[in-house]
GROMACS .gro file of C-alpha atoms in nm:
model
   96
    1ILE     CA    1   0.000   0.000   0.000
    2CYS     CA    2   0.135   0.340  -0.096
    3ASN     CA    3   0.135   0.650   0.122
    4GLY     CA    4   0.204   0.902  -0.156
    5SER     CA    5   0.573   0.970  -0.102
    6GLU     CA    6   0.691   0.683  -0.323
    7ARG     CA    7   0.847   0.752  -0.662
    8SER     CA    8   0.772   0.398  -0.784
    9ILE     CA    9   0.492   0.148  -0.728
   10TRP     CA   10   0.776  -0.097  -0.651
   11GLU     CA   11   0.835   0.095  -0.326
   12CYS     CA   12   0.477   0.019  -0.215
   13GLY     CA   13   0.553  -0.347  -0.160
   14ARG     CA   14   0.356  -0.480  -0.456
   15GLU     CA   15   0.412  -0.836  -0.573
   16LEU     CA   16   0.271  -1.053  -0.849
   17SER     CA   17  -0.004  -1.276  -0.722
   18GLU     CA   18  -0.078  -1.619  -0.862
   19ARG     CA   19  -0.422  -1.609  -0.698
   20CYS     CA   20  -0.535  -1.294  -0.876
   21THR     CA   21  -0.783  -1.333  -1.163
   22HIS     CA   22  -0.820  -1.082  -1.446
   23ALA     CA   23  -1.143  -0.973  -1.278
   24GLN     CA   24  -0.916  -0.825  -1.008
   25ASP     CA   25  -0.669  -0.651  -1.239
   26VAL     CA   26  -0.598  -0.285  -1.174
   27ILE     CA   27  -0.747  -0.066  -1.447
   28LEU     CA   28  -0.636   0.296  -1.448
   29GLU     CA   29  -0.632   0.607  -1.660
   30CYS     CA   30  -0.331   0.834  -1.693
   31SER     CA   31  -0.256   1.130  -1.918
   32ASN     CA   32   0.049   1.304  -2.070
   33VAL     CA   33   0.229   1.004  -2.220
   34ASN     CA   34   0.603   1.029  -2.155
   35TYR     CA   35   0.728   0.674  -2.093
   36ASP     CA   36   0.951   0.476  -2.326
   37LEU     CA   37   0.966   0.110  -2.224
   38GLU     CA   38   1.298  -0.052  -2.315
   39ASN     CA   39   1.334  -0.394  -2.479
   40ASN     CA   40   1.498  -0.518  -2.160
   41PRO     CA   41   1.286  -0.351  -1.889
   42PRO     CA   42   1.421  -0.304  -1.537
   43GLU     CA   43   1.270  -0.494  -1.247
   44GLY     CA   44   0.963  -0.304  -1.129
   45ALA     CA   45   0.891  -0.138  -1.466
   46LEU     CA   46   0.524  -0.073  -1.537
   47ARG     CA   47   0.319  -0.077  -1.854
   48ILE     CA   48  -0.046  -0.047  -1.954
   49VAL     CA   49  -0.203  -0.305  -2.184
   50ASP     CA   50  -0.541  -0.351  -2.348
   51GLY     CA   51  -0.773  -0.650  -2.313
   52ASN     CA   52  -0.564  -0.847  -2.564
   53GLY     CA   53  -0.237  -0.782  -2.380
   54SER     CA   54  -0.109  -0.530  -2.636
   55VAL     CA   55   0.080  -0.232  -2.495
   56VAL     CA   56  -0.117   0.092  -2.526
   57ASP     CA   57   0.009   0.448  -2.512
   58ASP     CA   58  -0.317   0.628  -2.439
   59GLY     CA   59  -0.275   0.582  -2.063
   60SER     CA   60  -0.582   0.366  -2.007
   61GLY     CA   61  -0.595  -0.008  -1.951
   62ARG     CA   62  -0.470  -0.294  -1.737
   63LEU     CA   63  -0.162  -0.222  -1.525
   64GLU     CA   64   0.127  -0.470  -1.545
   65ILE     CA   65   0.460  -0.486  -1.362
   66TYR     CA   66   0.785  -0.652  -1.475
   67MET     CA   67   0.913  -0.886  -1.206
   68LYS     CA   68   1.126  -1.200  -1.212
   69LYS     CA   69   1.187  -1.157  -1.586
   70ARG     CA   70   0.818  -1.157  -1.680
   71TRP     CA   71   0.521  -0.926  -1.706
   72GLY     CA   72   0.222  -0.980  -1.478
   73SER     CA   73  -0.096  -0.800  -1.375
   74ILE     CA   74  -0.124  -0.613  -1.047
   75CYS     CA   75  -0.423  -0.717  -0.834
   76ASN     CA   76  -0.661  -0.447  -0.722
   77ASP     CA   77  -0.650  -0.577  -0.361
   78PHE     CA   78  -0.598  -0.264  -0.148
   79PHE     CA   79  -0.510  -0.062  -0.463
   80GLN     CA   80  -0.620   0.295  -0.399
   81ASP     CA   81  -0.608   0.631  -0.577
   82VAL     CA   82  -0.270   0.708  -0.422
   83ASP     CA   83  -0.132   0.385  -0.573
   84ALA     CA   84  -0.274   0.484  -0.913
   85ASN     CA   85  -0.116   0.829  -0.886
   86ILE     CA   86   0.227   0.678  -0.815
   87ALA     CA   87   0.192   0.422  -1.095
   88CYS     CA   88   0.096   0.694  -1.344
   89GLN     CA   89   0.384   0.917  -1.232
   90GLN     CA   90   0.630   0.627  -1.255
   91MET     CA   91   0.534   0.582  -1.620
   92GLY     CA   92   0.564   0.954  -1.694
   93TYR     CA   93   0.192   1.028  -1.688
   94THR     CA   94  -0.015   1.245  -1.461
   95SER     CA   95  -0.309   1.079  -1.289
   96GLU     CA   96  -0.669   1.170  -1.365
   0.00000   0.00000   0.00000
């Protein structure tokens, strides 16, 4: 859970969950695209994908995090507006 001072969602103690279904995925909207995801993303990198798993650049969709050399969805368990703000900022967006 984030408190608002974090610069990365990684600092909020998030982990991939094997028990999370897509019905529990975090869906968020961000604006002001300014995030260039590298081919070899760093641990804790975030991206937004559409329902088919394709990366989107409009700032709206399912939130994924890169951990343990793979992308996975972030569960919405205890995910609040402050978490969304930090995730958006980490990707170079502003939150809505």
